[in-house]
PDB file of C-alpha atoms in Angstrom:
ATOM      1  CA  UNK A 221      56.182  78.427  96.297  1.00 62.00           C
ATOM      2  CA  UNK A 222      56.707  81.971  95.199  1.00 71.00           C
ATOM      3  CA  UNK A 223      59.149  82.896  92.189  1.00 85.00           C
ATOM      4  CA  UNK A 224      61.222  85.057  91.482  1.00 91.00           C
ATOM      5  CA  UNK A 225      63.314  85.887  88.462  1.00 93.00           C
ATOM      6  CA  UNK A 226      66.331  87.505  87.328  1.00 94.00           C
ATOM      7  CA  UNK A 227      67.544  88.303  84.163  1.00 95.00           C
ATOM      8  CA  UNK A 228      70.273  87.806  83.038  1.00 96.00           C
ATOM      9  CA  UNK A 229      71.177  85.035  84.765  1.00 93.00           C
ATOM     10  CA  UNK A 230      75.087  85.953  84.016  1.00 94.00           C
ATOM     11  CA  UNK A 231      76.705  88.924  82.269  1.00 96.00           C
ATOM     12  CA  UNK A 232      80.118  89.830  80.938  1.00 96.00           C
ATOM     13  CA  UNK A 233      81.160  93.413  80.211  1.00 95.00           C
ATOM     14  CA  UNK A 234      83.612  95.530  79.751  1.00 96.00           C
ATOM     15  CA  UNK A 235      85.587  97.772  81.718  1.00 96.00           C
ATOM     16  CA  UNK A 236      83.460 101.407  82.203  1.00 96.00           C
ATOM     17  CA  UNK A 237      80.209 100.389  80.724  1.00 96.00           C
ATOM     18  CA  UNK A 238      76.872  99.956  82.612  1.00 97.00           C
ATOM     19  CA  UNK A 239      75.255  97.269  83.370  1.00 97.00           C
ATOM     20  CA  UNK A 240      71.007  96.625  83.842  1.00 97.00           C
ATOM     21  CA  UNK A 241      70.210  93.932  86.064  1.00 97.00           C
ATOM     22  CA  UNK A 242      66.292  92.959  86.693  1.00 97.00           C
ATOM     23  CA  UNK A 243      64.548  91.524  89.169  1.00 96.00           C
ATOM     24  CA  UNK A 244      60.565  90.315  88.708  1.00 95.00           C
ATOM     25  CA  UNK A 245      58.551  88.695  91.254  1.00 92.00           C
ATOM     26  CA  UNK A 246      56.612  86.302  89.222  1.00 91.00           C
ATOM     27  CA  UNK A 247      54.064  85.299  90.760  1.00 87.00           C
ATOM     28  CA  UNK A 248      53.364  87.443  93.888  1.00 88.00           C
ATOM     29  CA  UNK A 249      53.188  91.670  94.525  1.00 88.00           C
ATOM     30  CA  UNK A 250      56.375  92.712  95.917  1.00 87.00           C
ATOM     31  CA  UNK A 251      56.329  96.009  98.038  1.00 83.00           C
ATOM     32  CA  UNK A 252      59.711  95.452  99.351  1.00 88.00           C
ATOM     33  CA  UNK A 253      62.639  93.940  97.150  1.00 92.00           C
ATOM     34  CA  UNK A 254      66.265  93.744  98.254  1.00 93.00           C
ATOM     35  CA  UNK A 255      69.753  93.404  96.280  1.00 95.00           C
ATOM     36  CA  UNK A 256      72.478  91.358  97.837  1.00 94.00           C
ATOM     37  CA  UNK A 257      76.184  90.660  96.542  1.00 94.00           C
ATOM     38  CA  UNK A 258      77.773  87.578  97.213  1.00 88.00           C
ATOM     39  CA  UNK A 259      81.370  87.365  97.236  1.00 81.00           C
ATOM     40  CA  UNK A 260      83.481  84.126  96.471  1.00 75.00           C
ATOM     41  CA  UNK A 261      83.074  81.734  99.433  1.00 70.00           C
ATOM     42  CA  UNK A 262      81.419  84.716 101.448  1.00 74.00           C
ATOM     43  CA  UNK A 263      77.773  85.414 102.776  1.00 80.00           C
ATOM     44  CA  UNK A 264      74.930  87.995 101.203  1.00 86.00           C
ATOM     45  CA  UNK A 265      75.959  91.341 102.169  1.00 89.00           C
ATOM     46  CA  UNK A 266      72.842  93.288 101.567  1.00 91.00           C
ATOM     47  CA  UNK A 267      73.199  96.364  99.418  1.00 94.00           C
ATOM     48  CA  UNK A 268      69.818  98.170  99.475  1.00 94.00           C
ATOM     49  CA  UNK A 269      66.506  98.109 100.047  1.00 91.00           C
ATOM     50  CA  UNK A 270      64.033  99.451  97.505  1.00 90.00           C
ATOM     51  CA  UNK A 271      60.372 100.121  97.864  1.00 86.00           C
ATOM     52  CA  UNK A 272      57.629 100.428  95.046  1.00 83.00           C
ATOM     53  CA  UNK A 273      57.193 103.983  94.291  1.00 82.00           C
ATOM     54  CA  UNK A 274      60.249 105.594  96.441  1.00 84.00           C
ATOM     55  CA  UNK A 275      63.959 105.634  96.435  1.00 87.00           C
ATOM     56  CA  UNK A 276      65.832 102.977  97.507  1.00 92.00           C
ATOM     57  CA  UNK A 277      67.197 102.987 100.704  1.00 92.00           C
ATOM     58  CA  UNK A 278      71.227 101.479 100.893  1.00 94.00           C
ATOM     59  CA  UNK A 279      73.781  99.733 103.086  1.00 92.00           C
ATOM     60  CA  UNK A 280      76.960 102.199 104.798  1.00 92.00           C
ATOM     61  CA  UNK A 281      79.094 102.023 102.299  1.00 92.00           C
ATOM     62  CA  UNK A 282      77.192 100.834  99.337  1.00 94.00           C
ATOM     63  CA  UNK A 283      77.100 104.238  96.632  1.00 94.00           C
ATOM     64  CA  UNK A 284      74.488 105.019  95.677  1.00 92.00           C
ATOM     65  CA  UNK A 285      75.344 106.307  92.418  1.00 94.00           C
ATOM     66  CA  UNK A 286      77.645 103.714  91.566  1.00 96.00           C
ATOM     67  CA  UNK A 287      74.450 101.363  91.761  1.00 96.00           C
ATOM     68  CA  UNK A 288      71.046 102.432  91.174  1.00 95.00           C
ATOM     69  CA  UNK A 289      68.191 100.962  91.837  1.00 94.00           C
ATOM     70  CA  UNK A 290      64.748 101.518  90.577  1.00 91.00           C
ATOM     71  CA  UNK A 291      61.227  99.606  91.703  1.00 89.00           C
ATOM     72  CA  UNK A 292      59.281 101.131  89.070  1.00 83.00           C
ATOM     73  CA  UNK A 293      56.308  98.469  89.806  1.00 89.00           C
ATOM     74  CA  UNK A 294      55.233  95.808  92.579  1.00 89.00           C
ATOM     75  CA  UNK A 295      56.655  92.706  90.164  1.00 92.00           C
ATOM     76  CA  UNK A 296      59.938  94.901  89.057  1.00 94.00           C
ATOM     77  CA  UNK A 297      63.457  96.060  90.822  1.00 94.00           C
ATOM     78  CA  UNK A 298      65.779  97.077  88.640  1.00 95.00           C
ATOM     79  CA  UNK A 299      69.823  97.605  89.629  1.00 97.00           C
ATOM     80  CA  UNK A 300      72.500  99.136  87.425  1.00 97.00           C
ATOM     81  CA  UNK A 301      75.779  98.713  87.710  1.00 97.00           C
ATOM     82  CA  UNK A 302      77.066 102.220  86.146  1.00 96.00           C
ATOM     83  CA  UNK A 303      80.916 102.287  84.970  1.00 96.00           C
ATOM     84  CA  UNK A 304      81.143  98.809  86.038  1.00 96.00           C
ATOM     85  CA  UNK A 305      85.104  98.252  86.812  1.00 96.00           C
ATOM     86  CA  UNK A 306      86.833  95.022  87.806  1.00 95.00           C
ATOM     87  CA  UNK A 307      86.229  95.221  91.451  1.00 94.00           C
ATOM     88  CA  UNK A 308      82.145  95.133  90.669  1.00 95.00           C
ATOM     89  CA  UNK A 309      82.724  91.659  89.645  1.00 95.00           C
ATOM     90  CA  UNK A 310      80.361  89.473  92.024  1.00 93.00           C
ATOM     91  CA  UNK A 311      77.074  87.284  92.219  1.00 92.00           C
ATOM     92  CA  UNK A 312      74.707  89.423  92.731  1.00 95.00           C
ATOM     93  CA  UNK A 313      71.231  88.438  94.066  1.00 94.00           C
ATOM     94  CA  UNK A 314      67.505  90.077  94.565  1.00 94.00           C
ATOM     95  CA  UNK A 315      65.093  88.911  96.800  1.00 92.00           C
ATOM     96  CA  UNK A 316      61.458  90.107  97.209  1.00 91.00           C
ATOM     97  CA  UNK A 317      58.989  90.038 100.259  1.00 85.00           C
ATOM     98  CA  UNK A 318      55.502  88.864  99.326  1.00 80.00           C
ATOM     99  CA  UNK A 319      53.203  91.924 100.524  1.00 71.00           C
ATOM    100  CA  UNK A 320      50.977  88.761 102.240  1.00 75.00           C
ATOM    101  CA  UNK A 321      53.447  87.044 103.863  1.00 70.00           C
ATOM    102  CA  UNK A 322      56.610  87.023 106.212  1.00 66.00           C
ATOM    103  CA  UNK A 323      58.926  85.525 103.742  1.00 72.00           C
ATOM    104  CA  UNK A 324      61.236  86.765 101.578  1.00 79.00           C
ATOM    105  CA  UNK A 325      62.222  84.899  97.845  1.00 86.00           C
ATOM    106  CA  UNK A 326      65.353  84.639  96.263  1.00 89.00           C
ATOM    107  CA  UNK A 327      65.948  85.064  92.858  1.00 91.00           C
ATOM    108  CA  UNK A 328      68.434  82.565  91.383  1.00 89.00           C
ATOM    109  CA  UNK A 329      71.096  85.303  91.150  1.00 91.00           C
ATOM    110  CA  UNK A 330      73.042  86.801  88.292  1.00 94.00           C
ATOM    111  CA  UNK A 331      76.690  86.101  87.954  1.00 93.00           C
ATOM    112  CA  UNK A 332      78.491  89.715  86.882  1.00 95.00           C
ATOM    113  CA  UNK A 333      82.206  89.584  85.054  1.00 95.00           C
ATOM    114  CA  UNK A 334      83.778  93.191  84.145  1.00 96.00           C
ATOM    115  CA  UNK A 335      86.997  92.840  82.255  1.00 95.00           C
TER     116      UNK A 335
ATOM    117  CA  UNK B 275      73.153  95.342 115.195  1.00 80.00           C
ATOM    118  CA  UNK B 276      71.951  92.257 114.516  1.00 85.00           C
ATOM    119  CA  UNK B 277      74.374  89.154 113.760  1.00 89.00           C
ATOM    120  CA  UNK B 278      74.563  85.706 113.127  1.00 93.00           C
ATOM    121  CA  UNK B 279      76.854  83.131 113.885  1.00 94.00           C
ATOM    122  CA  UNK B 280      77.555  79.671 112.370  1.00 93.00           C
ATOM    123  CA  UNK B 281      80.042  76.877 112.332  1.00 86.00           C
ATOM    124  CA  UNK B 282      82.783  76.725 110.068  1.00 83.00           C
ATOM    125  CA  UNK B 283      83.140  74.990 107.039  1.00 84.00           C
ATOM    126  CA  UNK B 284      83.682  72.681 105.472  1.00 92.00           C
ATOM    127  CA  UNK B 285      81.894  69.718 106.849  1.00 95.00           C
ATOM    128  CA  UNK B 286      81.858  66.515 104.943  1.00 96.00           C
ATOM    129  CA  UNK B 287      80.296  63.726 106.018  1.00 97.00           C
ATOM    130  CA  UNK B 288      79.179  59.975 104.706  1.00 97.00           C
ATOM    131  CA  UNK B 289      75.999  59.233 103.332  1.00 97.00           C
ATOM    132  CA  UNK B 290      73.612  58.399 105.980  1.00 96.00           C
ATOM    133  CA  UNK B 291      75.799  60.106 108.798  1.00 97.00           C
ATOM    134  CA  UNK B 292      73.900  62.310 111.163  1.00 97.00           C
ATOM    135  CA  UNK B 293      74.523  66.180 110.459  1.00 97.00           C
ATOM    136  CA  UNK B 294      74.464  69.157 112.961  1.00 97.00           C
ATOM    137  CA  UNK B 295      75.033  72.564 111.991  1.00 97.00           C
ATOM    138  CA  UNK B 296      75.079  75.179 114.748  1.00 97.00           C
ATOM    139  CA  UNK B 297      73.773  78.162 114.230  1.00 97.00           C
ATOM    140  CA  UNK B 298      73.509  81.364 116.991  1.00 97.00           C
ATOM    141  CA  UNK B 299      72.159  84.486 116.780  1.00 95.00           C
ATOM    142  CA  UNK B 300      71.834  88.468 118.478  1.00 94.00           C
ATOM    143  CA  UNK B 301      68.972  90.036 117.883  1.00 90.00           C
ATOM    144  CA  UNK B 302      66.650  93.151 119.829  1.00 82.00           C
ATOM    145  CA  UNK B 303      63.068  91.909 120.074  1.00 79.00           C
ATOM    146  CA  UNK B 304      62.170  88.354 118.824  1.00 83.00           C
ATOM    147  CA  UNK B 305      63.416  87.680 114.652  1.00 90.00           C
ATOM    148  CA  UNK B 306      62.140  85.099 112.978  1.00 90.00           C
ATOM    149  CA  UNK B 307      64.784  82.651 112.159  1.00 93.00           C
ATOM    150  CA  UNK B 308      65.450  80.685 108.724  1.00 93.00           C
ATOM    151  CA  UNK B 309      67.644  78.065 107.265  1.00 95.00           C
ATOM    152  CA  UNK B 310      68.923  79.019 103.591  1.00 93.00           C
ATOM    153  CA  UNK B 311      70.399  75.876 100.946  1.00 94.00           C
ATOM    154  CA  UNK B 312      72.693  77.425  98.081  1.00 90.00           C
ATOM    155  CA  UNK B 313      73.352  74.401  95.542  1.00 89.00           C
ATOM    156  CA  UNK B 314      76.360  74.543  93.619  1.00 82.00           C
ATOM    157  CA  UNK B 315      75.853  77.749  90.884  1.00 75.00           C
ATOM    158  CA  UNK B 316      71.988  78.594  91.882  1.00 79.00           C
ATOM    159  CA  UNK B 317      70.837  80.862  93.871  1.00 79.00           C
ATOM    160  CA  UNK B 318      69.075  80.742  97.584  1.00 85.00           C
ATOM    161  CA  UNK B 319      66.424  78.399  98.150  1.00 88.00           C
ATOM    162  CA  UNK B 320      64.567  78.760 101.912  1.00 89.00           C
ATOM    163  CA  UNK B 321      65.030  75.556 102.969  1.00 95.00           C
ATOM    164  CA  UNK B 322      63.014  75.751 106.486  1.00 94.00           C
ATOM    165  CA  UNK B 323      61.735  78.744 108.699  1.00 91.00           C
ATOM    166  CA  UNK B 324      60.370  79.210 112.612  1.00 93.00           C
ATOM    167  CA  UNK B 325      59.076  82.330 113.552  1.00 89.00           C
ATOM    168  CA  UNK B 326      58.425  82.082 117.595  1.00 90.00           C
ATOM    169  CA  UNK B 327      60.687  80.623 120.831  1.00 93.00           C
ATOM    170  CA  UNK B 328      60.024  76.793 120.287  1.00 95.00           C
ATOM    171  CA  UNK B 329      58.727  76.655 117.003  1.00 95.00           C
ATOM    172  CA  UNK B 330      60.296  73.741 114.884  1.00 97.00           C
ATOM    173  CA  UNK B 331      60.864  74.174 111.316  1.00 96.00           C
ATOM    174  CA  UNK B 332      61.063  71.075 109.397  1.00 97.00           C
ATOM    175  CA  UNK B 333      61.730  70.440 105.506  1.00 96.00           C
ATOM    176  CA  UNK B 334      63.353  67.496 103.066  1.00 95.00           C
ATOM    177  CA  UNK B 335      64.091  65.674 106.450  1.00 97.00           C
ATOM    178  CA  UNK B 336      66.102  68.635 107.718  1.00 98.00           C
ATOM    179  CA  UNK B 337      64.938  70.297 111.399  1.00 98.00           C
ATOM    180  CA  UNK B 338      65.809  73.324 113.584  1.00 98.00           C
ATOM    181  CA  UNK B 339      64.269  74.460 116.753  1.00 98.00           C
ATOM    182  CA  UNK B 340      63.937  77.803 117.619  1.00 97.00           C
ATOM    183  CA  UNK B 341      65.504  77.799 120.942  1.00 96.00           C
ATOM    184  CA  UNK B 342      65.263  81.480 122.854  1.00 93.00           C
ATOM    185  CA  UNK B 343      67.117  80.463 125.967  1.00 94.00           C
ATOM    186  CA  UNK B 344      70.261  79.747 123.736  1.00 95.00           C
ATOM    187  CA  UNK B 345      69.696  81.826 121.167  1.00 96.00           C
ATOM    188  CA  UNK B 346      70.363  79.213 118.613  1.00 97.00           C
ATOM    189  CA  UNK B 347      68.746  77.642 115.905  1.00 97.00           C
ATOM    190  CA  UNK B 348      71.060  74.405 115.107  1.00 98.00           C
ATOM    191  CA  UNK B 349      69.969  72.557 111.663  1.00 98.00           C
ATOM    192  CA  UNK B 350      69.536  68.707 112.006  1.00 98.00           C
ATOM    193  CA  UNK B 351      69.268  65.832 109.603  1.00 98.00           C
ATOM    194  CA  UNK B 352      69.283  62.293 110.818  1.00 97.00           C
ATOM    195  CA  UNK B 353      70.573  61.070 107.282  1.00 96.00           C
ATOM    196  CA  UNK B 354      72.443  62.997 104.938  1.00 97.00           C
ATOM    197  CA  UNK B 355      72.532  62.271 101.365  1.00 97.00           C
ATOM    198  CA  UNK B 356      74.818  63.372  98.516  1.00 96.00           C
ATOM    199  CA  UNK B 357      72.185  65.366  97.251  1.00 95.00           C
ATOM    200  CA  UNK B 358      72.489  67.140 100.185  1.00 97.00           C
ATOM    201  CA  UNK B 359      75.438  68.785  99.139  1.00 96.00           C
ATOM    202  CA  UNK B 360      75.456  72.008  99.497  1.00 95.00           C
ATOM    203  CA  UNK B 361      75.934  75.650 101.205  1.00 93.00           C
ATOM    204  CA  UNK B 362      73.649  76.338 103.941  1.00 96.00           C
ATOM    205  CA  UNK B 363      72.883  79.439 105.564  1.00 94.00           C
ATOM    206  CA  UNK B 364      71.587  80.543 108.662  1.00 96.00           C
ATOM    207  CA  UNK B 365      69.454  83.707 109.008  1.00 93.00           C
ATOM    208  CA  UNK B 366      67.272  86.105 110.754  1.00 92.00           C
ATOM    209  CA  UNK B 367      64.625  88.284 109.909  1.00 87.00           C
ATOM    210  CA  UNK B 368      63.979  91.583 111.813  1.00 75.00           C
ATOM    211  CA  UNK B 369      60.486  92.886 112.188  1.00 63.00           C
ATOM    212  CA  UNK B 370      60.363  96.302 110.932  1.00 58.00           C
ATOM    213  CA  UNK B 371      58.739  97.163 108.612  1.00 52.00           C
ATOM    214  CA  UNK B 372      61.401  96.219 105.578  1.00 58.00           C
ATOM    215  CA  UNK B 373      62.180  92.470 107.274  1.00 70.00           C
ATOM    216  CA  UNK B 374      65.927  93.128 106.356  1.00 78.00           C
ATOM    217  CA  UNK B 375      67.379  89.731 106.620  1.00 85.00           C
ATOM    218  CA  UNK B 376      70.655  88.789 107.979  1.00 88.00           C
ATOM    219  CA  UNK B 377      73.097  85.602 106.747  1.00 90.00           C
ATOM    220  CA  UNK B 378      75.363  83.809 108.723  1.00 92.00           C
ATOM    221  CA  UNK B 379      78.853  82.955 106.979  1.00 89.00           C
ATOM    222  CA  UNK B 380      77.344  80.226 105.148  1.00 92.00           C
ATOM    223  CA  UNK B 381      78.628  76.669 106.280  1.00 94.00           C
ATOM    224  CA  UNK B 382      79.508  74.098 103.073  1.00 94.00           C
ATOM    225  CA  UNK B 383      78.645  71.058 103.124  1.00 96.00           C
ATOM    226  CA  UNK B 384      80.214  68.093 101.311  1.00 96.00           C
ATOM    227  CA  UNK B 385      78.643  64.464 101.388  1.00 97.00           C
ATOM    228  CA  UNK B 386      80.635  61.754  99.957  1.00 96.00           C
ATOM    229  CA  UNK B 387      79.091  58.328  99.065  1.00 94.00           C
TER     230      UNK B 387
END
């Protein structure tokens, strides 16, 4: 099936500094890519939506500036976590919809720690 | 909005037991519906999909039925094994134009030899 990757696959920071978190569809063109958090024992809550060539499009309550997303080409979705702070601590995950298809691919996630 | 609705966790069963997992849904127009595994530390894997009313998705001996009457799409497996361990999620798939999905709770499953 279709992959998709994330690098890194876990990252610890510190307190105030930013954080670059990419997404690549390996295998597939991905118009549409999405960025999920997962909290501890908790379900994806989705974040944003981003679309190859245009601003991303987020979640009530998400900010925007806080974490910015960027789908500079149809294999690449890129997420920053600016000023990270404790509370940003999370799994976060990407997923991508092939262009050809009605399914969407996870990436294997990337674990974020801000101390 | 759209929602999804599935059975509380934990569940632990033994090997070979039979395994249900309910799963319900609200929804405008007709989603497509999907089952989601999460193994311990990875990410999502799409375990099984249906897209219409009756459609049966079917994968690693695990089924669900798209049922429209009920609006549920329970996940079935005659024989569980350890491997089978595991987080599984429920979801549905809108039909706009961005397919926004949208996860059930997540329901864990434990299966002890």
């Amino acid at each position: 099936g279709a992959v998709v990757s994330q690098h890194p696959s876990w990252v610890i920071c510190k307190s105030g500094t930013s954080v670059k978190i990419e997404c690549r569809s390996l295998d597939f063109q991905a118009t549409t890519m999405f960025w999920y958090r997962q909290f501890p024992k908790k379900s994806l809550m989705l974040m944003a939506t981003s679309n190859e060539g245009s601003k991303a499009t987020y979640e009530q309550g998400v900010e925007k500036d806080k974490f910015l997303i960027n789908h500079a080409s149809l294999t690449l979705s890129t997420l920053t976590v600016t000023s990270a702070h404790p509370e940003d601590s999370s799994f976060y995950i990407c997923s991508a919809r092939d262009a050809m298809q009605e399914t969407q691919y996870f990436g294997p996630g990337t674990r974020l720690l801000v101390l | 909005g759209d929602s999804v609705t599935q059975m509380e966790g934990p569940v632990t069963l033994s090997e070979e037991a039979f395994l249900t997992i309910n799963c319900t849904y609200t929804a405008t127009g007709y989603p497509s519906l999907f089952w989601y595994v999460q193994y311990p530390g990875e990410g999502l894997q799409l375990l099984l999909k249906a897209t219409k009313a009756d459609d049966k998705g079917s994968n690693k001996g695990f089924e669900a039925t798209y049922r429209k009457e009920t609006t549920s799409f329970h996940l079935e497996k005659g024989s569980v094994q350890v491997s089978d361990s595991a987080v599984y999620f429920c979801a549905l798939s809108d039909l706009s134009g961005y397919q926004k999905v949208t996860f059930g709770t997540g329901t864990k499953l434990q299966v002890i030899p």
